[in-house]
XYZ file of C-alpha atoms in Angstrom:
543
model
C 0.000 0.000 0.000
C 0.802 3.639 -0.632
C -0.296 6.914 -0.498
C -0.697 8.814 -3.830
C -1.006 12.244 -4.908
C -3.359 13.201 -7.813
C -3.311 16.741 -9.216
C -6.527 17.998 -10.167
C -8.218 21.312 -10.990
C -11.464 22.885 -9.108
C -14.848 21.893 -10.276
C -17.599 24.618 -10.657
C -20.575 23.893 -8.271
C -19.398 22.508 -5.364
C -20.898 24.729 -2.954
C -22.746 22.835 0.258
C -26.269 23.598 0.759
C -28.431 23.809 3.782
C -27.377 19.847 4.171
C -24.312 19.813 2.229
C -23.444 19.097 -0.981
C -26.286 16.977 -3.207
C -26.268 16.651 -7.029
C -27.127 13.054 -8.735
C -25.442 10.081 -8.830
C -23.812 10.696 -12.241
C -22.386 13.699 -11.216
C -20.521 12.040 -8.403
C -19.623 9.207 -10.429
C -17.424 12.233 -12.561
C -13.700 10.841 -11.852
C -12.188 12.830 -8.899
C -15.318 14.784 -7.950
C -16.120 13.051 -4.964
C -12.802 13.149 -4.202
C -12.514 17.009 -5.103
C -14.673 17.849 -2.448
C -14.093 15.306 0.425
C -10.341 16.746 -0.121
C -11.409 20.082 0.506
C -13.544 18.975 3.516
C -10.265 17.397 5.205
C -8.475 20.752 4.126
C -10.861 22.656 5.926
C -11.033 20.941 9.209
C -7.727 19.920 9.371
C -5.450 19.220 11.364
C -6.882 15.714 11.354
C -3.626 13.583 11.893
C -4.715 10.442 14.503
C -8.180 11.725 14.913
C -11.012 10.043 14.807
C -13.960 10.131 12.130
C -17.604 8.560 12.117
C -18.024 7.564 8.003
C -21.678 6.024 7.249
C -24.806 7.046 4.911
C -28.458 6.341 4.147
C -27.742 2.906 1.711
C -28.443 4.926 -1.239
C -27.324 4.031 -4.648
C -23.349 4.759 -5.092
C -22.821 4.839 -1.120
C -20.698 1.742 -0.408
C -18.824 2.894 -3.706
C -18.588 6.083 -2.062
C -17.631 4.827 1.913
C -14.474 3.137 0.075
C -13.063 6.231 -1.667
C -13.482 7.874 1.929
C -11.839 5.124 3.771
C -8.831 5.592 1.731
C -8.777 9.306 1.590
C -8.926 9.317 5.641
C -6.634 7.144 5.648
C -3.927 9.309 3.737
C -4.728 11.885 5.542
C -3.021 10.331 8.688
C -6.812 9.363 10.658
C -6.234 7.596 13.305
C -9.392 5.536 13.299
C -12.414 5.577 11.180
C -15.826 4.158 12.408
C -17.677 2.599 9.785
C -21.468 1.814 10.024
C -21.977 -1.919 9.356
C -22.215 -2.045 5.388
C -21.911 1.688 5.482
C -25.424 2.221 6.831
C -25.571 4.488 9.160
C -28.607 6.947 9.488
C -27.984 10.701 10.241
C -29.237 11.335 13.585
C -27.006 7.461 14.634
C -23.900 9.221 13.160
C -24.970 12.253 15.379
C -24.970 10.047 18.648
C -21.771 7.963 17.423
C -19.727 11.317 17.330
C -20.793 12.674 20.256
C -20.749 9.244 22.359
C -16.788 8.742 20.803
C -15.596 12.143 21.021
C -15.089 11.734 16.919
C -14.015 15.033 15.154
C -16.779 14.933 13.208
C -18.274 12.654 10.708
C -18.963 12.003 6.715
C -22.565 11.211 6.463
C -23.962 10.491 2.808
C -27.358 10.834 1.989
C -29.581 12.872 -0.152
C -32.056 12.437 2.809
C -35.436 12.485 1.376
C -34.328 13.103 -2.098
C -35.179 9.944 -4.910
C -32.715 7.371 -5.127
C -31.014 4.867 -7.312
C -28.640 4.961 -10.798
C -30.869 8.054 -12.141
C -31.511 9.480 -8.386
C -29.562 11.892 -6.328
C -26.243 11.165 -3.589
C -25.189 13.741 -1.085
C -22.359 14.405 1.278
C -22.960 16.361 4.372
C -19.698 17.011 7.387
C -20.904 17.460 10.928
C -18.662 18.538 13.576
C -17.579 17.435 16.759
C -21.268 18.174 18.556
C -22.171 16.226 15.861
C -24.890 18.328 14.122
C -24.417 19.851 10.512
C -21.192 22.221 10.087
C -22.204 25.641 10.354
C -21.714 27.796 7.713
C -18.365 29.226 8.785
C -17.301 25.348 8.200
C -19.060 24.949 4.879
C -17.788 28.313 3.928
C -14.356 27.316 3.831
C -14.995 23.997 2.291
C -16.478 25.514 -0.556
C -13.257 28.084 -0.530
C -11.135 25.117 -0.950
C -12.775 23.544 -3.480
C -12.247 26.478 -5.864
C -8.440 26.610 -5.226
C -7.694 22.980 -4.791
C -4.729 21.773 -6.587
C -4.401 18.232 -5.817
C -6.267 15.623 -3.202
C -4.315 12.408 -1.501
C -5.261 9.001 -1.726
C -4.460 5.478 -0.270
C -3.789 3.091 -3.486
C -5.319 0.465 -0.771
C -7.978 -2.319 -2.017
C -11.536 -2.133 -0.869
C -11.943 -3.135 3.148
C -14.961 -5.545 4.148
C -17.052 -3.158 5.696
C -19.466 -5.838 5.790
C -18.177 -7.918 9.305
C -18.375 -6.457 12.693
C -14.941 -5.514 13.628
C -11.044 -3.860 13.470
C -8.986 -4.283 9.832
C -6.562 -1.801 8.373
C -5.857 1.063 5.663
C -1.987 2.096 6.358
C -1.906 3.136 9.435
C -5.260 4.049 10.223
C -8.016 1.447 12.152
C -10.986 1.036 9.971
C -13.768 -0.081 12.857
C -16.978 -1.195 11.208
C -20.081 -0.552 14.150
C -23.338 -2.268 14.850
C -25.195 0.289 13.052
C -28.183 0.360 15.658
C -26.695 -0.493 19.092
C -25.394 2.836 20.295
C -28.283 4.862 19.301
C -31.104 2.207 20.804
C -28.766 2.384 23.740
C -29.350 6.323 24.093
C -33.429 6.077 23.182
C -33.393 3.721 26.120
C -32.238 6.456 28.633
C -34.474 9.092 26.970
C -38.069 7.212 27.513
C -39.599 4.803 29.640
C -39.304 1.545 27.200
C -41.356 -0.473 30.420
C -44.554 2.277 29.837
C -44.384 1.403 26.076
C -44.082 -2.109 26.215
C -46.823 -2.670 28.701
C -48.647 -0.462 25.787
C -47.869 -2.737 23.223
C -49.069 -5.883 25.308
C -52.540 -4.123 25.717
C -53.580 -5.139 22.291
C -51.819 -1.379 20.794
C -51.688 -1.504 17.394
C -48.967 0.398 14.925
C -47.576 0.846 11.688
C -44.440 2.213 10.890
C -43.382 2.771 7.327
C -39.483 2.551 6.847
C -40.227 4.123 3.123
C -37.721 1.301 1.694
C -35.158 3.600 4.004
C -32.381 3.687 6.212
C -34.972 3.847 9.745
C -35.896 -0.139 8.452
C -33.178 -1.207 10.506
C -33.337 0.368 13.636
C -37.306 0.281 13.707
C -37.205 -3.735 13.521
C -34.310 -3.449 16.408
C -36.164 -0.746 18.466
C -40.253 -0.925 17.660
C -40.233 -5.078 17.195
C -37.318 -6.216 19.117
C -36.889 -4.089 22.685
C -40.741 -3.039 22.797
C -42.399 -6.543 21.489
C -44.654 -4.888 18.610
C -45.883 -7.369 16.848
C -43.860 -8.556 13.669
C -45.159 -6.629 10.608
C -45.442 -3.935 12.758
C -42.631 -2.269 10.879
C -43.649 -2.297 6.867
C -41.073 -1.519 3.932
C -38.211 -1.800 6.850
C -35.579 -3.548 4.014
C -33.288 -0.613 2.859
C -33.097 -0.535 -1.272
C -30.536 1.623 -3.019
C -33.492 3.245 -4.732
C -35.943 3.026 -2.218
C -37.884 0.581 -3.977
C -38.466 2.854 -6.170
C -40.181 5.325 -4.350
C -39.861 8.767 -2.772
C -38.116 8.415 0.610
C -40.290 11.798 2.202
C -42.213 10.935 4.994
C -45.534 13.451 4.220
C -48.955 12.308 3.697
C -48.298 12.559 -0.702
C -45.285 10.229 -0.553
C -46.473 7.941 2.041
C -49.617 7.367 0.647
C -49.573 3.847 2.180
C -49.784 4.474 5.371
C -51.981 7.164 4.701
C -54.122 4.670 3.044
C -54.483 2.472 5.926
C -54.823 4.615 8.883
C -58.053 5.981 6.717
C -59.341 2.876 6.941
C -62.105 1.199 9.472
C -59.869 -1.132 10.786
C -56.705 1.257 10.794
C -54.291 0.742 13.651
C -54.285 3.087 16.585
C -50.850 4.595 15.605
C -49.179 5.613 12.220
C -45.959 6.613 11.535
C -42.947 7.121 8.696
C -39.843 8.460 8.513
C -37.137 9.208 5.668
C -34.151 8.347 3.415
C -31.725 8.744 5.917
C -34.170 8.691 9.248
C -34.280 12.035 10.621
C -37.591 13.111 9.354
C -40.916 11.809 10.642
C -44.875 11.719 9.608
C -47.580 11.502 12.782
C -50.665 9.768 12.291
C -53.840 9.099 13.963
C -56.977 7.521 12.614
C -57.623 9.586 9.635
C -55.498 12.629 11.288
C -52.026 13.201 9.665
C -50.401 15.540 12.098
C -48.386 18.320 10.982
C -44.599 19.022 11.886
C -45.811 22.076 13.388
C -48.433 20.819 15.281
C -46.569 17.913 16.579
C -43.816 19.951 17.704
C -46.110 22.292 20.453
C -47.485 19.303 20.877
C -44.517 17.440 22.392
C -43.530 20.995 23.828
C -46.851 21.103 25.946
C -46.455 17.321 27.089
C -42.868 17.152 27.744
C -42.841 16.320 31.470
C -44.269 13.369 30.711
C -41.310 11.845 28.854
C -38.431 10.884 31.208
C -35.682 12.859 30.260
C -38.018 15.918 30.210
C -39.163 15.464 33.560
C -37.805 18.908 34.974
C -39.234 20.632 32.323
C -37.829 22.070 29.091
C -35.476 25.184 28.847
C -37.088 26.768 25.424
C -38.574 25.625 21.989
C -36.787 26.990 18.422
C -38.578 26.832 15.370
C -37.687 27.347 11.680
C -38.758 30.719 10.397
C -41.726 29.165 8.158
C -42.738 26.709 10.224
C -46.083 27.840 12.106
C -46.490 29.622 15.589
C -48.357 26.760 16.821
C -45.002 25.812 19.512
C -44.694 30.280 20.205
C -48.131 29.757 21.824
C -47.190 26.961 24.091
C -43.842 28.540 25.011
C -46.090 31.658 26.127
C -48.281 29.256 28.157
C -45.067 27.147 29.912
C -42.948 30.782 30.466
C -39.942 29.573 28.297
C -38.426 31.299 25.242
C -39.041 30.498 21.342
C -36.698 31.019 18.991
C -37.204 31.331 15.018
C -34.825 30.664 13.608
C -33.453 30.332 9.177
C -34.154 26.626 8.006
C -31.661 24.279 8.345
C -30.644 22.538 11.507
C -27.259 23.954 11.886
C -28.911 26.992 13.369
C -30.452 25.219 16.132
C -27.016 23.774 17.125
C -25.966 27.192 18.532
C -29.024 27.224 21.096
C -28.441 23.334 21.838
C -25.081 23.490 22.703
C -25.807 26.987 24.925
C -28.323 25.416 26.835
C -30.917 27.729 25.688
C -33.709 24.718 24.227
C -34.909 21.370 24.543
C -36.853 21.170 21.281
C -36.323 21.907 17.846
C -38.209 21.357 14.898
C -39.210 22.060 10.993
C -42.068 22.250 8.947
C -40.301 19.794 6.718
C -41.452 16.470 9.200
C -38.283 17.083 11.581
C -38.258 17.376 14.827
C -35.063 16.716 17.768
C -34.233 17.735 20.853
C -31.115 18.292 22.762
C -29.837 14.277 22.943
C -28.003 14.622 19.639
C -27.636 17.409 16.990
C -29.356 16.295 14.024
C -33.743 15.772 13.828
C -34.367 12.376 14.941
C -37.000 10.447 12.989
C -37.175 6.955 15.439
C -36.711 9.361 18.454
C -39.838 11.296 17.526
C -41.645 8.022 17.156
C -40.678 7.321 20.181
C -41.759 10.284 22.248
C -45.366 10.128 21.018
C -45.693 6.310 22.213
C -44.080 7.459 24.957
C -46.790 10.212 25.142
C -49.252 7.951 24.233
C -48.612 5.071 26.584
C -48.571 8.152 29.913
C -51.874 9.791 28.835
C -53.918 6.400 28.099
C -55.463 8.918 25.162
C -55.345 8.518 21.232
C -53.355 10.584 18.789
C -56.634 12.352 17.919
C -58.034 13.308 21.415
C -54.794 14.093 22.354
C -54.025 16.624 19.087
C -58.292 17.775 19.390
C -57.699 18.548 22.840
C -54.757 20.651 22.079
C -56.716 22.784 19.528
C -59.115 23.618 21.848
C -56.435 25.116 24.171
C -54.415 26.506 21.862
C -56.600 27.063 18.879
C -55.552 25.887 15.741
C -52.823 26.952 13.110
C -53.988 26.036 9.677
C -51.039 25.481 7.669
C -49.619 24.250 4.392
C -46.467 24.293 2.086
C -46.973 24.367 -1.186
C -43.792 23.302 -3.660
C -43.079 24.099 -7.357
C -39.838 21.637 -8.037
C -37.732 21.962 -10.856
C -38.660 25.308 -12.174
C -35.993 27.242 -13.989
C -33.581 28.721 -11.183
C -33.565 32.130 -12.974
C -37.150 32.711 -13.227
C -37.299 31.699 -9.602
C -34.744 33.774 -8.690
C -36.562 36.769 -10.837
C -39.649 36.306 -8.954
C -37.797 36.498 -5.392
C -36.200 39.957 -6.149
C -39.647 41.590 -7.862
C -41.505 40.330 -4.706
C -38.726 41.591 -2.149
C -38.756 44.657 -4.174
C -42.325 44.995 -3.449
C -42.131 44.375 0.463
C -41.575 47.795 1.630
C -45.148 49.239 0.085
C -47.023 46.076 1.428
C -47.289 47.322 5.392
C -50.763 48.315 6.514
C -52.441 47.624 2.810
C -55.487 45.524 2.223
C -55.237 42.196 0.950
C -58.862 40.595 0.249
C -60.422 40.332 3.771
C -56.509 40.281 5.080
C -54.491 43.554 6.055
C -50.592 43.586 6.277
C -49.106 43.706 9.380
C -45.776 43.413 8.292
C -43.511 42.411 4.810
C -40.166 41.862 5.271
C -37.085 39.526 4.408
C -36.116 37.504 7.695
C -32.938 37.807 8.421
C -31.658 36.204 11.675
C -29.120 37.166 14.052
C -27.509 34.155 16.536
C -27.897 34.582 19.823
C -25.126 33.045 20.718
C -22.321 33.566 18.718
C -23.807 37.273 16.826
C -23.577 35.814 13.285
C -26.080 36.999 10.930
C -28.011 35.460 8.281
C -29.643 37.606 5.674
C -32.460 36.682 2.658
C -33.817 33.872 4.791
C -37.407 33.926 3.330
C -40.018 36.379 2.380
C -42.683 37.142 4.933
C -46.161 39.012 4.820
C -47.950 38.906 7.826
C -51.276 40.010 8.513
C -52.794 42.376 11.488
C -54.576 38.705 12.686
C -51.279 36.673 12.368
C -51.896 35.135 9.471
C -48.798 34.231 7.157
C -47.712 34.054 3.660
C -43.424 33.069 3.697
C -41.846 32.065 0.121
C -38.331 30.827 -0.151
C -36.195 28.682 -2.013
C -35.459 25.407 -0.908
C -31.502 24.548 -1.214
C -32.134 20.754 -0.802
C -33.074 19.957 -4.725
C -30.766 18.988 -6.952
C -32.367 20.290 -10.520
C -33.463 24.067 -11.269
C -35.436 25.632 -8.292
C -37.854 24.754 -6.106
C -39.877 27.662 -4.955
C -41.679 26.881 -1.949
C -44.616 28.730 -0.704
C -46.259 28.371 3.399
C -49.391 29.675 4.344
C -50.708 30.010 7.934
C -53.746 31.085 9.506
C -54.609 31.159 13.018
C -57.878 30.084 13.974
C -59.269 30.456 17.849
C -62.757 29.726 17.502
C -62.877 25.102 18.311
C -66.176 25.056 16.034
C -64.085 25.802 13.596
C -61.350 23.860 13.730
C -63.142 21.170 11.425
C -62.320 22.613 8.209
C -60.457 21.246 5.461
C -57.149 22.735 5.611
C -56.717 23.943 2.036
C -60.288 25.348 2.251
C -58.821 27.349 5.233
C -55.883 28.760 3.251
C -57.561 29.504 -0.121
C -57.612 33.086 0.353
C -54.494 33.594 1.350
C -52.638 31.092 -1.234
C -54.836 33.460 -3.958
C -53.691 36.474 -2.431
C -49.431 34.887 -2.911
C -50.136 34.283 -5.947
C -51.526 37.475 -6.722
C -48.457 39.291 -5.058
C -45.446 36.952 -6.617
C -47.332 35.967 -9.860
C -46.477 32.591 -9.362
C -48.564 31.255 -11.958
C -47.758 33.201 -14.852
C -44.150 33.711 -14.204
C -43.191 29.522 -13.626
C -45.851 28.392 -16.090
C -47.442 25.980 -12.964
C -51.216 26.446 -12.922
C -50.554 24.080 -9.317
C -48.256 22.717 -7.175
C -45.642 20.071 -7.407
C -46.383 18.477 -3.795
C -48.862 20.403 -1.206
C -48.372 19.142 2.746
C-alpha cells in the first residue's frame, strides 16, 4: 500500500447547501469529484492527523462505492481511526450520537435524505462537527473556498476493506472499525423514555404501523419498535433498505407515504401511524384519519414534555424554523420559556443546543429533535409520542383535538413548485422583495398587512447573521404568507410557498385545511405571480 497524490483542478458547483453538498449520482460518479470535495472537507477541518472520524450514509445508490473512496482518503490523511457503520449504513441522527458518544471530530454522512434514489436518483455528502450536528456555515464556507483553489487531493492506493463484518482491519496506518449500526443509538433512546410504559402499551392489544419508506430507519425500527418493545412482527412495513428506495420517494408526508396514509383511513386502521425518511431524521404523525403536521406535533410534544423521562424537569425553550407555524410560540407563552425562530436548516439550532438555551427543535419539513443529539431524529420522535401515548392512556386524535381547543388551531400548508428554472425563480424572489416595503398596513382581500419583510436572523449566541432567509407578509390577525427557495433539490429551483392562519374559535377547527388557506394562497399568488411567471397552474407536492 501507498499513499498517492493526484493533481486535479477545481470543479464549478461545489458549494454545500443547507445539508451539504447533493447533485445526482452521475455527477458524483465524474472521476475525482467526490474526491474534489471530500479533499477540501479534510483541508478545511484539518489538522486531522490520529483523529477520529464517524463515516456512514443512508444505503443509497453509489454509497458503499462512495464509503471506500473515503476510507482511503482518511486514511492518507493520517486518521487515526475511522468508524464505519456496518455495510456503510448508518442513518444521520445514529452518526450524530456515534460522534458525540466517541468524542469523533466529526463525521462524513452520505445521503440525499429524502431526495429519490437509485442509478438516475440523487447522492449527497454532508460534514458534521464534533457536537455532531451539521457544520455551520463558517465550516461549509471554507470547504467551498477550498474547493475552488484545490490543486491536488491524496489518496491510499489500498484495495476495498470488508465493511461488511463487525470488527477492526486496516488502511496504512489508520483502524478502519466497522459498528453495529443500531446499538449505540437504541442504547441512548433507552435512557431518553420509559421503554417499560411502552411495552406494557404494546401488550394491551396497541396496534402500529411504521413505514421505513424502503429507508435507512428499516433497521433500527425492527431493532427498536419489534425487538426491545415486542410490537408485533409486521409492525414495521417496507423496513428492508433498497438503493433506490424501492423505487419510491423516501419523504415521509402524507403525498409520498400514501400507504400508510391509506391504511390509517381505513375502518380497521391501527391506533398509531408513523414514517420516517431516506436517511431517518424526518418523521410523519398519524392518527386515525389525522395526519399531524410538523408544526403541530412539535407544540405538541412541547406542551407534554414532562411526561417523557428525560423531560421530567421541564424544558429550557422551543426553536422553530422561520416558516414553520407559531403553533409551539403559543405553548412557550403558556409554559414561560423562550421560542426562537430561527433560518431553516438545523445547523442553526445547534448554537441554542449546545448553549443550553432549548430542549426542542423542529421544521415544517417532518423534523423534529431535541437536545440528545444534533441532528432531527426520525425513530426518536416516534418514540416520544408512544411514549406520550402510553402516559396519557389517550389517542393521537383526542390528544391533538384537545390541544386545539387550548391553543386554537394553526392552519397550515407548504406548497412546492420543483424543478422550475432557477432564474425565473430567482426573478420572482427579487420583484416580490422589491415589493415588500409598500405592502405594510395595505389591504389584501379580507386580510391587512401587518408586516412584509425579508427575515434575516441574528444568533444569539455567537452574533452571526443570516440575511435573505425567506419572504414574509404577515397580517394584522397573524396570518402568514413566507416564500423561499429550498436549497435541498438537486435540478433548477424549487420555490416553496407556506401559508398560515390562526384560527381560535374550536367550532371551527373542522375545516379542510386547504379550504382554510384559499384566500391567502390566492392572495401569494396574486403578489409573486407565481402562476404566470413559472408556467405551474398548481403545485408540485402540497403538505
Amino acid at each position: 500500500m501507498s499513499i498517492i497524490t493526484v493533481p486535479v483542478t477545481p470543479i464549478d458547483g461545489q458549494k454545500p447547501g443547507t445539508s451539504g453538498l447533493r447533485k445526482k449520482v452521475s455527477v458524483f460518479q465524474q472521476p475525482g469529484y467526490l474526491e474534489n470535495f471530500v479533499q477540501s472537507i479534510f483541508d478545511a477541518i484539518g489538522p486531522v492527523a490520529g483523529a477520529t472520524l464517524v463515516l456512514g450514509g443512508d444505503g443509497r445508490f453509489h454509497n458503499r462505492a462512495a464509503v471506500q473512496t473515503i476510507l482511503r482518503m482518511a486514511a492518507a490523511h493520517g486518521f487515526g481511526k475511522v468508524l464505519v457503520g456496518q455495510g456503510g449504513i448508518l442513518s444521520t441522527p445514529a452518526a450524530s450520537c456515534v460522534i458525540r458518544a466517541r468524542g469523533a471530530l466529526g463525521g462524513i454522512i452520505l445521503s440525499a435524505s429524502h431526495n429519490p434514489g437509485g442509478p438516475d436518483g440523487d447522492f449527497g455528502v454532508k460534514y458534521n462537527t464534533g457536537n455532531g450536528g451539521p457544520a455551520p456555515e463558517s465550516v461549509t464556507g471554507a470547504i467551498y473556498e477550498h474547493t475552488r483553489r484545490i490543486e491536488r487531493y491524496r489518496i491510499s492506493d489500498a484495495p476495498d476493506v470488508d465493511i461488511d463484518t463487525l470488527g477492526t482491519r486496516r488502511i496504512e496506518d489508520m483502524t478502519v472499525e466497522v459498528i453495529d449500526s443500531v446499538a449505540e443509538y437504541a442504547d441512548l433512546m433507552q435512557r431518553l423514555f420509559d421503554f417499560d410504559a411502552i411495552r406494557a402499551l404494546f401488550g394491551r392489544g396497541f396496534r402500529m404501523c411504521f413505514d421505513a419508506m424502503h429507508a435507512v430507519s428499516g433497521p433500527y425500527a425492527h431493532a427498536i419498535f419489534e425487538g426491545l418493545l415486542g410490537a408485533p412482527a409486521g409492525t414495521v412495513i417496507n423496513g428492508t433498505p433498497s438503493e433506490d428506495f424501492g423505487g419510491h420517494h423516501p419523504d415521509p408526508n402524507p403525498v409520498n407515504a400514501a400507504e400508510l396514509i391509506a391504511l390509517m383511513a381505513r375502518a380497521d386502521a391501527p391506533d398509531f401511524g408513523a414514517a420516517s425518511d431516506g436517511d431517518a431524521d424526518r418523521n410523519l404523525i398519524a392518527g386515525r384519519d389525522l395526519p399531524v403536521s410538523p408544526s403541530d406535533s412539535l407544540a405538541i410534544m412541547a406542551a407534554h414534555a414532562t411526561a417523557i423521562p428525560a423531560f421530567r424537569a421541564g424544558i429550557k425553550g422551543i426553536a422553530r424554523s422561520m416558516p414553520t407555524s407559531g403553533a409551539a410560540d403559543r405553548v412557550a407563552l403558556a409554559l414561560g420559556i423562550p421560542c426562537y425562530e430561527t433560518p431553516t436548516g438545523w445547523k442553526f439550532f445547534g448554537n441554542l443546543l449546545d448553549a443550553g438555551m432549548v430542549s426542542l427543535c423542529g421544521e415544517e419539513s417532518y423534523g423534529t429533535g431535541s437536545d440528545h443529539i444534533r441532528e432531527k431524529d426520525g425513530v426518536w420522535a416516534v418514540l416520544y409520542w408512544l411514549n406520550l401515548l402510553a402516559a396519557s392512556g389517550k389517542s393521537v386524535n383526542d390528544i391533538v383535538h384537545e390541544h386545539w381547543a387550548r391553543f386554537g388551531r394553526n392552519y397550515y400548508s407548504r406548497h412546492d413548485y420543483e424543478a422550475i428554472d432557477a432564474a425565473v425563480a430567482e426573478t420572482l424572489m427579487d420583484d416580490l422583495r422589491a415589493r415588500l416595503p409598500t405592502l405594510a398596513g395595505r389591504p389584501l382581500g379580507s386580510y391587512e398587512v401587518a408586516l412584509a419583510g425579508d427575515f434575516a436572523y441574528r444568533d444569539p449566541v455567537d452574533d452571526s447573521v443570516s440575511t435573505h432567509q425567506g419572504v414574509r407578509v404577515v397580517m394584522t390577525d397573524g396570518s402568514r404568507i413566507v416564500l423561499r427557495l429550498s436549497g435541498t433539490g438537486t435540478e433548477g429551483a424549487t420555490l416553496r410557498l407556506y401559508l398560515e392562519r390562526y384560527e381560535a374559535d374550536p367550532a371551527r377547527h373542522g375545516l379542510p385545511t386547504q379550504e382554510a388557506l384559499a384566500e391567502l394562497a390566492a392572495i401569494a399568488d396574486q403578489l409573486a405571480g407565481i402562476r404566470s411567471r413559472t408556467g405551474r397552474q398548481q403545485p408540485t407536492v402540497v403538505t
